[in-house]
Amino acid sequence: MKFELVKLPYATDALEPVIGKKTIEYHHGKHLQGYVNNLNGLVQGTEFEHMDLETIVRKSDGAVFNNAGQTLNHTLYFTQFSPAGGGKPSGKLAGAIDAAWGSFEHFQKEFEAAGVGLFGSGWVWLAADEDGKLSITREANAGNPVTKGLKPLLGFDVWEHAYYLDYQNLRGDHLKALWKIIDWKEVESRY
Protein backbone atom coordinates (compact mmCIF):
# COMPACT_ATOMS: atom_id res chain seq x y z
CA MET A 1 0.00 0.00 0.00
CA LYS A 2 1.39 3.40 -0.93
CA PHE A 3 0.52 6.17 1.47
CA GLU A 4 -0.24 9.65 0.18
CA LEU A 5 -0.31 13.10 1.70
CA VAL A 6 -3.84 13.90 2.84
CA LYS A 7 -5.41 16.73 0.86
CA LEU A 8 -6.41 19.69 2.95
CA PRO A 9 -10.17 20.34 2.98
CA TYR A 10 -9.46 24.10 2.97
CA ALA A 11 -6.98 26.59 1.44
CA THR A 12 -3.60 27.00 3.17
CA ASP A 13 -4.59 30.47 4.40
CA ALA A 14 -8.17 29.56 5.40
CA LEU A 15 -7.42 28.93 9.10
CA GLU A 16 -5.84 32.34 9.72
CA PRO A 17 -5.37 33.87 12.22
CA VAL A 18 -5.56 30.68 14.33
CA ILE A 19 -3.05 28.83 12.13
CA GLY A 20 -1.15 30.90 9.59
CA LYS A 21 -0.55 30.04 5.95
CA LYS A 22 3.20 29.63 6.44
CA THR A 23 2.62 27.22 9.35
CA ILE A 24 0.23 25.13 7.23
CA GLU A 25 2.70 25.11 4.33
CA TYR A 26 5.56 23.91 6.54
CA HIS A 27 3.58 21.63 8.82
CA HIS A 28 1.49 19.93 6.12
CA GLY A 29 3.61 20.39 3.02
CA LYS A 30 7.01 19.64 4.53
CA HIS A 31 6.70 17.85 7.89
CA LEU A 32 3.76 15.60 7.03
CA GLN A 33 5.01 15.01 3.49
CA GLY A 34 8.33 13.92 5.00
CA TYR A 35 6.62 11.39 7.30
CA VAL A 36 4.60 10.00 4.38
CA ASN A 37 7.70 9.69 2.18
CA ASN A 38 9.71 8.05 4.97
CA LEU A 39 6.90 5.63 5.77
CA ASN A 40 6.58 4.53 2.15
CA GLY A 41 10.32 3.86 1.98
CA LEU A 42 10.43 2.05 5.31
CA VAL A 43 7.53 -0.36 4.71
CA GLN A 44 8.47 -1.37 1.18
CA GLY A 45 9.26 -5.09 1.13
CA THR A 46 8.34 -5.62 4.81
CA GLU A 47 5.43 -7.23 6.62
CA PHE A 48 3.87 -3.75 6.85
CA GLU A 49 3.79 -3.09 3.11
CA HIS A 50 0.11 -4.00 2.63
CA MET A 51 -1.26 -3.01 6.04
CA ASP A 52 -3.48 -0.01 6.70
CA LEU A 53 -2.08 2.87 8.73
CA GLU A 54 -3.76 2.07 12.06
CA THR A 55 -2.57 -1.54 11.94
CA ILE A 56 0.98 -0.41 11.27
CA VAL A 57 0.80 1.98 14.24
CA ARG A 58 -0.50 -0.81 16.49
CA LYS A 59 2.07 -3.42 15.38
CA SER A 60 5.27 -1.49 14.67
CA ASP A 61 8.05 0.17 16.62
CA GLY A 62 11.10 2.30 15.92
CA ALA A 63 11.27 4.32 12.71
CA VAL A 64 8.26 2.59 11.14
CA PHE A 65 6.12 3.43 14.18
CA ASN A 66 7.34 7.03 14.33
CA ASN A 67 6.57 7.74 10.68
CA ALA A 68 3.28 5.78 10.63
CA GLY A 69 2.19 7.41 13.89
CA GLN A 70 2.94 10.88 12.64
CA THR A 71 1.21 10.18 9.32
CA LEU A 72 -1.92 8.99 11.14
CA ASN A 73 -1.79 11.77 13.74
CA HIS A 74 -1.39 14.54 11.19
CA THR A 75 -4.06 13.12 8.88
CA LEU A 76 -6.55 13.24 11.76
CA TYR A 77 -5.25 16.65 12.83
CA PHE A 78 -5.51 18.45 9.50
CA THR A 79 -8.93 17.01 8.65
CA GLN A 80 -10.50 18.10 11.97
CA PHE A 81 -10.31 21.80 11.10
CA SER A 82 -12.58 24.12 9.15
CA PRO A 83 -12.56 27.88 8.62
CA ALA A 84 -16.26 27.68 9.55
CA GLY A 85 -15.51 25.59 12.65
CA GLY A 86 -15.83 26.33 16.32
CA GLY A 87 -18.71 26.12 18.72
CA LYS A 88 -19.45 22.92 20.59
CA PRO A 89 -20.15 19.31 19.71
CA SER A 90 -23.72 18.05 19.62
CA GLY A 91 -25.58 14.78 19.87
CA LYS A 92 -23.98 11.68 21.38
CA LEU A 93 -20.51 13.21 21.60
CA ALA A 94 -21.80 16.23 23.54
CA GLY A 95 -23.65 13.91 25.91
CA ALA A 96 -20.55 11.75 26.44
CA ILE A 97 -18.41 14.83 27.13
CA ASP A 98 -20.96 16.11 29.66
CA ALA A 99 -21.10 12.68 31.30
CA ALA A 100 -17.31 12.46 31.60
CA TRP A 101 -16.43 16.07 32.54
CA GLY A 102 -19.67 17.70 33.65
CA SER A 103 -19.60 20.30 30.88
CA PHE A 104 -17.89 21.13 27.62
CA GLU A 105 -16.09 24.00 29.34
CA HIS A 106 -14.61 21.66 31.99
CA PHE A 107 -13.52 19.28 29.21
CA GLN A 108 -11.81 22.16 27.36
CA LYS A 109 -9.91 23.21 30.49
CA GLU A 110 -8.70 19.67 31.17
CA PHE A 111 -7.79 19.10 27.52
CA GLU A 112 -5.78 22.32 27.35
CA ALA A 113 -4.08 21.55 30.68
CA ALA A 114 -3.09 18.10 29.39
CA GLY A 115 -1.55 19.68 26.29
CA VAL A 116 0.30 22.40 28.19
CA GLY A 117 1.50 19.85 30.76
CA LEU A 118 2.99 17.43 28.23
CA PHE A 119 6.74 17.80 28.52
CA GLY A 120 8.48 18.02 25.18
CA SER A 121 6.80 17.04 21.94
CA GLY A 122 3.69 15.00 21.42
CA TRP A 123 -0.09 15.01 21.23
CA VAL A 124 -3.14 15.41 23.44
CA TRP A 125 -6.15 13.35 22.35
CA LEU A 126 -9.83 12.94 23.06
CA ALA A 127 -10.31 9.22 22.65
CA ALA A 128 -13.12 6.70 23.05
CA ASP A 129 -13.03 3.09 24.17
CA GLU A 130 -15.14 0.40 22.48
CA ASP A 131 -18.09 1.28 24.74
CA GLY A 132 -17.91 4.96 23.80
CA LYS A 133 -16.45 6.09 27.15
CA LEU A 134 -14.25 9.13 26.61
CA SER A 135 -10.83 9.95 28.00
CA ILE A 136 -8.05 12.45 27.46
CA THR A 137 -4.69 10.89 26.67
CA ARG A 138 -1.28 12.47 26.40
CA GLU A 139 1.05 10.80 23.96
CA ALA A 140 4.74 11.57 23.60
CA ASN A 141 6.31 12.02 20.20
CA ALA A 142 4.36 10.01 17.57
CA GLY A 143 2.04 8.29 20.07
CA ASN A 144 -1.60 7.67 19.26
CA PRO A 145 -4.43 6.21 21.39
CA VAL A 146 -4.86 3.29 18.95
CA THR A 147 -1.87 1.66 20.66
CA LYS A 148 -4.04 1.45 23.81
CA GLY A 149 -7.07 0.05 22.01
CA LEU A 150 -8.76 3.46 21.88
CA LYS A 151 -10.25 5.41 18.99
CA PRO A 152 -8.77 8.89 18.47
CA LEU A 153 -11.46 11.53 17.96
CA LEU A 154 -9.73 14.89 18.39
CA GLY A 155 -6.01 15.60 18.56
CA PHE A 156 -3.98 18.71 19.29
CA ASP A 157 -0.37 18.66 18.13
CA VAL A 158 1.99 20.06 20.77
CA TRP A 159 5.17 19.75 18.73
CA GLU A 160 6.63 23.24 18.38
CA HIS A 161 6.44 23.16 14.58
CA ALA A 162 2.63 23.16 14.92
CA TYR A 163 2.52 26.60 16.53
CA TYR A 164 5.91 28.30 16.80
CA LEU A 165 5.62 30.59 13.75
CA ASP A 166 2.25 31.87 14.98
CA TYR A 167 2.61 31.72 18.79
CA GLN A 168 6.36 31.38 19.50
CA ASN A 169 6.61 29.57 22.85
CA LEU A 170 3.00 30.23 23.94
CA ARG A 171 1.67 26.68 23.62
CA GLY A 172 -1.32 27.41 25.85
CA ASP A 173 -2.47 30.31 23.69
CA HIS A 174 -2.27 28.09 20.62
CA LEU A 175 -4.30 25.31 22.25
CA LYS A 176 -6.96 27.76 23.40
CA ALA A 177 -7.27 29.23 19.89
CA LEU A 178 -7.70 25.85 18.16
CA TRP A 179 -11.27 25.51 19.47
CA LYS A 180 -12.27 28.27 17.02
CA ILE A 181 -11.54 26.05 13.99
CA ILE A 182 -12.64 22.59 15.13
CA ASP A 183 -15.03 20.95 12.67
CA TRP A 184 -17.26 19.20 15.20
CA LYS A 185 -19.15 17.31 12.48
CA GLU A 186 -15.87 15.67 11.45
CA VAL A 187 -14.93 14.89 15.05
CA GLU A 188 -18.43 13.55 15.77
CA SER A 189 -18.19 11.28 12.70
CA ARG A 190 -15.19 9.56 14.32
CA TYR A 191 -17.17 8.79 17.51
XYZ file of N, CA and C in Angstrom:
573
model
N 0.849 -1.174 0.000
C 0.000 0.000 0.000
C 0.894 1.237 0.000
N 0.636 2.142 -0.892
C 1.393 3.399 -0.933
C 0.575 4.477 -0.242
N 1.188 5.112 0.727
C 0.518 6.167 1.468
C 0.727 7.500 0.764
N -0.293 8.358 0.834
C -0.242 9.653 0.181
C -0.552 10.756 1.172
N -0.034 11.932 0.886
C -0.306 13.103 1.697
C -1.787 13.427 1.627
N -2.422 13.561 2.791
C -3.839 13.901 2.837
C -4.044 15.285 2.236
N -5.077 15.413 1.424
C -5.413 16.725 0.858
C -6.125 17.546 1.924
N -5.755 18.799 2.006
C -6.406 19.694 2.954
C -7.822 20.010 2.470
N -8.806 19.994 3.367
C -10.174 20.341 2.982
C -10.433 21.853 3.009
N -9.382 22.648 2.922
C -9.460 24.105 2.965
C -8.171 24.650 2.338
N -8.172 25.930 1.986
C -6.982 26.588 1.439
C -5.942 26.772 2.550
N -4.668 26.888 2.166
C -3.604 26.996 3.171
C -3.708 28.252 4.035
N -4.431 29.261 3.582
C -4.594 30.465 4.395
C -5.965 30.551 5.078
N -6.776 29.515 4.937
C -8.167 29.558 5.405
C -8.314 29.520 6.921
N -7.307 29.062 7.643
C -7.424 28.935 9.097
C -6.835 30.128 9.842
N -6.386 31.148 9.083
C -5.841 32.341 9.715
C -6.937 33.086 10.459
N -6.669 33.701 11.595
C -5.370 33.866 12.221
C -4.998 32.750 13.201
N -5.852 31.738 13.355
C -5.560 30.677 14.327
C -4.307 29.904 13.921
N -4.243 29.475 12.669
C -3.049 28.833 12.125
C -2.726 29.547 10.819
N -1.546 30.119 10.746
C -1.152 30.897 9.586
C -0.802 30.056 8.375
N -0.862 30.693 7.225
C -0.551 30.039 5.946
C 0.844 29.417 5.959
N 1.829 30.148 6.440
C 3.203 29.633 6.444
C 3.314 28.385 7.341
N 2.611 28.401 8.477
C 2.623 27.222 9.353
C 2.002 26.032 8.641
N 0.868 26.233 7.976
C 0.234 25.132 7.233
C 1.177 24.622 6.145
N 1.804 25.527 5.421
C 2.702 25.106 4.331
C 3.862 24.272 4.851
N 4.464 24.686 5.964
C 5.564 23.910 6.538
C 5.074 22.626 7.200
N 4.053 22.759 8.015
C 3.579 21.631 8.816
C 2.996 20.536 7.925
N 2.116 20.902 7.018
C 1.487 19.930 6.123
C 2.405 19.590 4.951
N 2.868 20.605 4.255
C 3.607 20.394 3.019
C 5.016 19.866 3.177
N 5.641 20.120 4.317
C 7.011 19.644 4.528
C 7.086 18.546 5.593
N 6.602 18.847 6.821
C 6.698 17.849 7.891
C 5.889 16.595 7.560
N 4.590 16.771 7.302
C 3.758 15.599 7.026
C 4.209 14.896 5.751
N 4.533 15.650 4.716
C 5.010 15.012 3.488
C 6.266 14.178 3.759
N 7.132 14.675 4.620
C 8.328 13.916 4.997
C 7.986 12.608 5.693
N 7.027 12.627 6.618
C 6.620 11.393 7.299
C 6.039 10.391 6.300
N 5.211 10.878 5.389
C 4.601 9.996 4.376
C 5.685 9.381 3.497
N 6.613 10.196 3.027
C 7.698 9.686 2.176
C 8.544 8.665 2.923
N 8.908 8.984 4.162
C 9.711 8.052 4.966
C 8.970 6.745 5.185
N 7.689 6.835 5.528
C 6.898 5.628 5.773
C 6.863 4.742 4.535
N 6.614 5.326 3.377
C 6.580 4.534 2.147
C 7.905 3.828 1.906
N 9.011 4.493 2.152
C 10.318 3.863 1.976
C 10.596 2.778 2.996
N 10.161 2.996 4.233
C 10.431 2.046 5.312
C 9.621 0.760 5.212
N 8.383 0.840 4.732
C 7.530 -0.364 4.714
C 7.706 -1.206 3.457
N 8.308 -0.642 2.444
C 8.471 -1.374 1.185
C 9.246 -2.671 1.421
N 8.635 -3.786 0.998
C 9.265 -5.094 1.128
C 9.236 -5.682 2.524
N 8.428 -5.097 3.435
C 8.342 -5.615 4.806
C 6.944 -6.165 5.055
N 6.748 -6.713 6.224
C 5.434 -7.228 6.624
C 4.377 -6.134 6.661
N 4.799 -4.880 6.749
C 3.874 -3.750 6.853
C 3.410 -3.208 5.509
N 4.009 -3.680 4.428
C 3.795 -3.090 3.112
C 2.328 -3.014 2.692
N 1.513 -3.979 3.073
C 0.113 -3.998 2.627
C -0.875 -3.755 3.765
N -0.385 -3.290 4.900
C -1.259 -3.006 6.043
C -1.793 -1.584 5.972
N -2.964 -1.374 6.595
C -3.478 -0.013 6.703
C -2.713 0.716 7.805
N -2.859 2.013 7.843
C -2.085 2.872 8.731
C -2.277 2.544 10.212
N -3.525 2.368 10.645
C -3.758 2.074 12.065
C -3.132 0.753 12.487
N -3.178 -0.244 11.618
C -2.574 -1.536 11.941
C -1.065 -1.399 12.072
N -0.465 -0.635 11.178
C 0.981 -0.407 11.271
C 1.318 0.272 12.595
N 0.542 1.272 12.978
C 0.799 1.980 14.241
C 0.680 1.016 15.414
N -0.316 0.145 15.386
C -0.500 -0.813 16.494
C 0.610 -1.855 16.556
N 1.153 -2.272 15.409
C 2.071 -3.415 15.377
C 3.546 -3.075 15.233
N 3.878 -1.823 14.970
C 5.275 -1.491 14.671
C 5.968 -0.826 15.843
N 7.259 -0.608 15.669
C 8.047 0.172 16.617
C 9.148 0.888 15.840
N 9.966 1.621 16.543
C 11.095 2.297 15.919
C 10.686 3.283 14.834
N 11.483 3.351 13.793
C 11.269 4.323 12.715
C 9.945 4.101 11.995
N 9.544 2.848 11.805
C 8.265 2.588 11.139
C 7.130 3.157 11.989
N 7.147 2.886 13.288
C 6.120 3.427 14.183
C 6.111 4.952 14.160
N 7.281 5.564 14.280
C 7.342 7.028 14.330
C 6.738 7.661 13.081
N 7.072 7.147 11.921
C 6.565 7.737 10.681
C 5.105 7.372 10.426
N 4.698 6.163 10.771
C 3.285 5.779 10.634
C 2.438 6.553 11.632
N 2.917 6.667 12.868
C 2.187 7.408 13.892
C 1.998 8.863 13.501
N 3.048 9.479 13.021
C 2.942 10.881 12.640
C 2.080 11.062 11.393
N 2.093 10.098 10.484
C 1.211 10.182 9.316
C -0.244 10.083 9.758
N -0.558 9.125 10.620
C -1.924 8.989 11.137
C -2.327 10.220 11.945
N -1.475 10.629 12.871
C -1.790 11.768 13.736
C -2.084 13.022 12.927
N -1.218 13.312 11.978
C -1.394 14.536 11.194
C -2.577 14.451 10.243
N -2.878 13.274 9.742
C -4.057 13.121 8.881
C -5.314 13.456 9.674
N -5.417 12.922 10.890
C -6.554 13.236 11.760
C -6.558 14.721 12.128
N -5.394 15.250 12.420
C -5.247 16.649 12.834
C -5.722 17.603 11.740
N -5.179 17.490 10.551
C -5.509 18.447 9.500
C -6.946 18.341 9.015
N -7.550 17.174 9.115
C -8.928 17.009 8.647
C -9.970 17.375 9.704
N -9.553 17.719 10.914
C -10.505 18.100 11.968
C -10.766 19.601 12.009
N -10.164 20.354 11.104
C -10.307 21.801 11.103
C -11.187 22.278 9.961
N -11.790 23.445 10.179
C -12.584 24.117 9.153
C -12.570 25.612 9.433
N -12.466 26.440 8.384
C -12.557 27.879 8.620
C -13.922 28.283 9.172
N -14.922 27.425 9.010
C -16.262 27.683 9.553
C -16.486 26.903 10.845
N -15.406 26.424 11.458
C -15.510 25.590 12.654
C -15.768 26.395 13.909
N -15.622 25.714 15.018
C -15.828 26.331 16.322
C -17.115 25.854 16.957
N -17.503 26.507 18.001
C -18.712 26.116 18.717
C -18.468 24.915 19.604
N -19.492 24.085 19.704
C -19.445 22.923 20.586
C -19.962 21.708 19.840
N -19.588 20.517 20.307
C -20.151 19.310 19.712
C -21.632 19.189 20.048
N -22.300 18.294 19.353
C -23.720 18.055 19.623
C -23.961 16.554 19.682
N -25.191 16.181 19.907
C -25.583 14.783 19.873
C -24.886 13.915 20.896
N -24.573 12.669 20.475
C -23.981 11.682 21.384
C -22.648 12.126 21.961
N -21.819 12.763 21.112
C -20.514 13.205 21.601
C -20.677 14.257 22.696
N -21.567 15.208 22.510
C -21.804 16.226 23.537
C -22.270 15.580 24.834
N -23.171 14.613 24.728
C -23.652 13.914 25.913
C -22.545 13.148 26.624
N -21.664 12.511 25.844
C -20.553 11.755 26.435
C -19.550 12.686 27.108
N -19.313 13.844 26.519
C -18.410 14.833 27.134
C -19.013 15.333 28.443
N -20.296 15.661 28.437
C -20.958 16.113 29.665
C -20.922 15.035 30.745
N -21.119 13.778 30.330
C -21.098 12.678 31.300
C -19.709 12.503 31.914
N -18.672 12.681 31.112
C -17.307 12.464 31.596
C -16.740 13.650 32.364
N -17.052 14.885 31.942
C -16.432 16.068 32.539
C -17.413 17.048 33.159
N -18.688 16.796 33.060
C -19.672 17.695 33.653
C -20.135 18.800 32.724
N -19.244 19.265 31.850
C -19.600 20.295 30.880
C -18.516 20.354 29.810
N -18.862 20.939 28.688
C -17.889 21.129 27.622
C -16.758 22.044 28.091
N -17.089 23.060 28.853
C -16.086 23.996 29.343
C -15.077 23.310 30.275
N -15.541 22.413 31.135
C -14.612 21.656 31.991
C -13.730 20.748 31.146
N -14.314 20.110 30.134
C -13.522 19.284 29.215
C -12.433 20.125 28.549
N -12.799 21.293 28.026
C -11.815 22.159 27.356
C -10.653 22.492 28.295
N -10.960 22.853 29.530
C -9.907 23.207 30.490
C -8.976 22.026 30.740
N -9.541 20.842 30.927
C -8.701 19.666 31.171
C -7.888 19.289 29.937
N -8.487 19.425 28.760
C -7.794 19.104 27.523
C -6.609 20.049 27.305
N -6.847 21.339 27.493
C -5.775 22.318 27.355
C -4.679 22.081 28.392
N -5.064 21.801 29.628
C -4.077 21.550 30.683
C -3.232 20.322 30.349
N -3.845 19.296 29.781
C -3.095 18.104 29.393
C -2.079 18.441 28.308
N -2.462 19.287 27.360
C -1.546 19.677 26.293
C -0.413 20.553 26.787
N -0.731 21.518 27.640
C 0.297 22.399 28.188
C 1.245 21.594 29.078
N 0.714 20.622 29.806
C 1.504 19.850 30.759
C 2.341 18.733 30.156
N 2.184 18.479 28.869
C 2.986 17.428 28.233
C 4.392 17.955 28.015
N 5.352 17.351 28.661
C 6.740 17.801 28.524
C 7.271 17.391 27.158
N 7.885 18.321 26.484
C 8.478 18.018 25.184
C 7.429 17.979 24.094
N 7.657 17.114 23.127
C 6.802 17.044 21.945
C 5.821 15.895 22.043
N 4.672 16.066 21.419
C 3.687 15.004 21.422
C 2.302 15.505 21.067
N 1.304 14.797 21.593
C -0.093 15.010 21.230
C -0.981 14.871 22.453
N -2.079 15.623 22.468
C -3.137 15.408 23.443
C -4.368 15.000 22.635
N -5.048 13.946 23.103
C -6.149 13.347 22.347
C -7.411 13.224 23.188
N -8.543 13.409 22.548
C -9.827 12.941 23.063
C -10.033 11.603 22.391
N -10.197 10.566 23.192
C -10.314 9.218 22.650
C -11.498 8.499 23.274
N -11.982 7.493 22.564
C -13.118 6.702 23.051
C -12.731 5.231 23.111
N -13.228 4.536 24.131
C -13.029 3.088 24.166
C -14.149 2.428 23.360
N -14.151 1.109 23.318
C -15.137 0.404 22.479
C -16.572 0.586 22.963
N -16.745 1.007 24.212
C -18.088 1.278 24.738
C -18.490 2.744 24.586
N -17.615 3.551 24.004
C -17.908 4.965 23.805
C -17.504 5.862 24.956
N -16.899 5.285 26.007
C -16.447 6.091 27.145
C -15.241 6.922 26.707
N -15.284 8.200 27.053
C -14.249 9.134 26.615
C -13.142 9.291 27.643
N -11.958 9.617 27.139
C -10.826 9.946 28.000
C -9.910 10.904 27.249
N -9.092 11.594 28.017
C -8.047 12.448 27.463
C -6.740 11.700 27.648
N -5.995 11.544 26.561
C -4.694 10.892 26.670
C -3.613 11.848 26.207
N -2.460 11.729 26.836
C -1.278 12.473 26.402
C -0.303 11.455 25.840
N 0.152 11.727 24.641
C 1.046 10.800 23.960
C 2.328 11.525 23.577
N 3.454 10.981 23.967
C 4.739 11.569 23.604
C 5.058 11.274 22.141
N 5.782 12.174 21.552
C 6.311 12.019 20.198
C 5.243 11.631 19.185
N 5.306 10.433 18.610
C 4.361 10.008 17.575
C 3.211 9.177 18.133
N 3.050 9.139 19.438
C 2.043 8.294 20.069
C 0.625 8.596 19.635
N -0.192 7.564 19.640
C -1.600 7.666 19.259
C -2.397 6.714 20.135
N -3.616 7.074 20.533
C -4.430 6.210 21.394
C -4.725 4.823 20.814
N -4.585 4.626 19.511
C -4.860 3.293 18.954
C -3.949 2.239 19.565
N -2.772 2.634 20.046
C -1.866 1.664 20.663
C -2.403 1.156 22.003
N -3.407 1.845 22.544
C -4.036 1.448 23.810
C -5.430 0.880 23.586
N -5.750 0.585 22.329
C -7.066 0.053 22.009
C -8.162 1.100 21.985
N -7.794 2.370 21.892
C -8.758 3.463 21.882
C -8.894 4.049 20.481
N -9.990 4.753 20.265
C -10.252 5.405 18.986
C -9.983 6.900 19.137
N -9.040 7.458 18.379
C -8.775 8.891 18.469
C -9.871 9.693 17.783
N -10.382 10.697 18.494
C -11.457 11.531 17.959
C -10.982 12.940 17.624
N -10.191 13.512 18.506
C -9.731 14.894 18.387
C -8.303 14.941 18.896
N -7.400 15.529 18.135
C -6.012 15.597 18.559
C -5.411 16.970 18.364
N -4.716 17.447 19.389
C -3.978 18.707 19.288
C -2.491 18.369 19.295
N -1.805 18.874 18.304
C -0.369 18.665 18.129
C 0.365 19.656 19.025
N 1.218 19.160 19.919
C 1.986 20.058 20.772
C 3.481 20.021 20.441
N 3.818 19.564 19.228
C 5.173 19.748 18.727
C 5.314 21.229 18.377
N 6.465 21.802 18.631
C 6.633 23.240 18.381
C 6.373 23.635 16.937
N 6.654 22.756 15.979
C 6.439 23.159 14.581
C 4.967 23.412 14.274
N 4.061 22.948 15.133
C 2.630 23.162 14.920
C 2.199 24.590 15.254
N 2.984 25.286 16.060
C 2.519 26.599 16.525
C 3.594 27.677 16.612
N 4.858 27.349 16.483
C 5.909 28.302 16.798
C 5.899 29.554 15.917
N 5.641 29.408 14.627
C 5.625 30.586 13.752
C 4.505 31.561 14.119
N 3.398 31.039 14.634
C 2.248 31.874 14.976
C 2.221 32.302 16.440
N 2.751 31.470 17.347
C 2.607 31.722 18.786
C 3.934 31.708 19.553
N 5.048 31.545 18.869
C 6.360 31.382 19.496
C 6.277 30.282 20.565
N 6.599 30.596 21.805
C 6.606 29.569 22.846
C 5.314 29.532 23.665
N 4.249 30.133 23.179
C 2.996 30.225 23.935
C 2.050 29.075 23.566
N 2.443 27.885 23.936
C 1.666 26.681 23.619
C 0.221 26.790 24.091
N 0.026 27.293 25.298
C -1.320 27.406 25.854
C -2.222 28.306 25.027
N -1.678 29.409 24.534
C -2.472 30.308 23.687
C -2.882 29.604 22.396
N -1.968 28.846 21.840
C -2.269 28.085 20.616
C -3.395 27.083 20.873
N -3.284 26.320 21.954
C -4.296 25.307 22.255
C -5.666 25.948 22.470
N -5.698 27.059 23.149
C -6.957 27.763 23.403
C -7.581 28.254 22.095
N -6.769 28.706 21.165
C -7.267 29.233 19.894
C -7.807 28.135 18.971
N -7.283 26.921 19.081
C -7.695 25.849 18.159
C -9.188 25.539 18.221
N -9.832 25.784 19.361
C -11.270 25.508 19.473
C -12.077 26.284 18.433
N -11.556 27.426 17.980
C -12.273 28.270 17.020
C -12.379 27.648 15.629
N -11.549 26.633 15.345
C -11.540 26.053 13.993
C -11.856 24.557 13.976
N -12.304 24.012 15.099
C -12.639 22.585 15.130
C -13.918 22.340 14.333
N -13.862 21.391 13.438
C -15.025 20.947 12.666
C -15.681 19.821 13.461
N -16.654 20.187 14.302
C -17.259 19.203 15.201
C -17.999 18.108 14.447
N -18.498 18.383 13.264
C -19.148 17.311 12.482
C -18.135 16.235 12.117
N -16.930 16.637 11.755
C -15.870 15.675 11.446
C -15.496 14.884 12.686
N -15.296 15.572 13.803
C -14.934 14.886 15.053
C -16.042 13.938 15.479
N -17.292 14.391 15.407
C -18.435 13.548 15.774
C -18.525 12.309 14.874
N -18.141 12.426 13.618
C -18.193 11.275 12.702
C -17.192 10.182 13.104
N -16.193 10.535 13.865
C -15.187 9.562 14.325
C -15.659 8.818 15.573
N -16.677 9.354 16.239
C -17.166 8.790 17.511
C -18.039 7.610 17.265
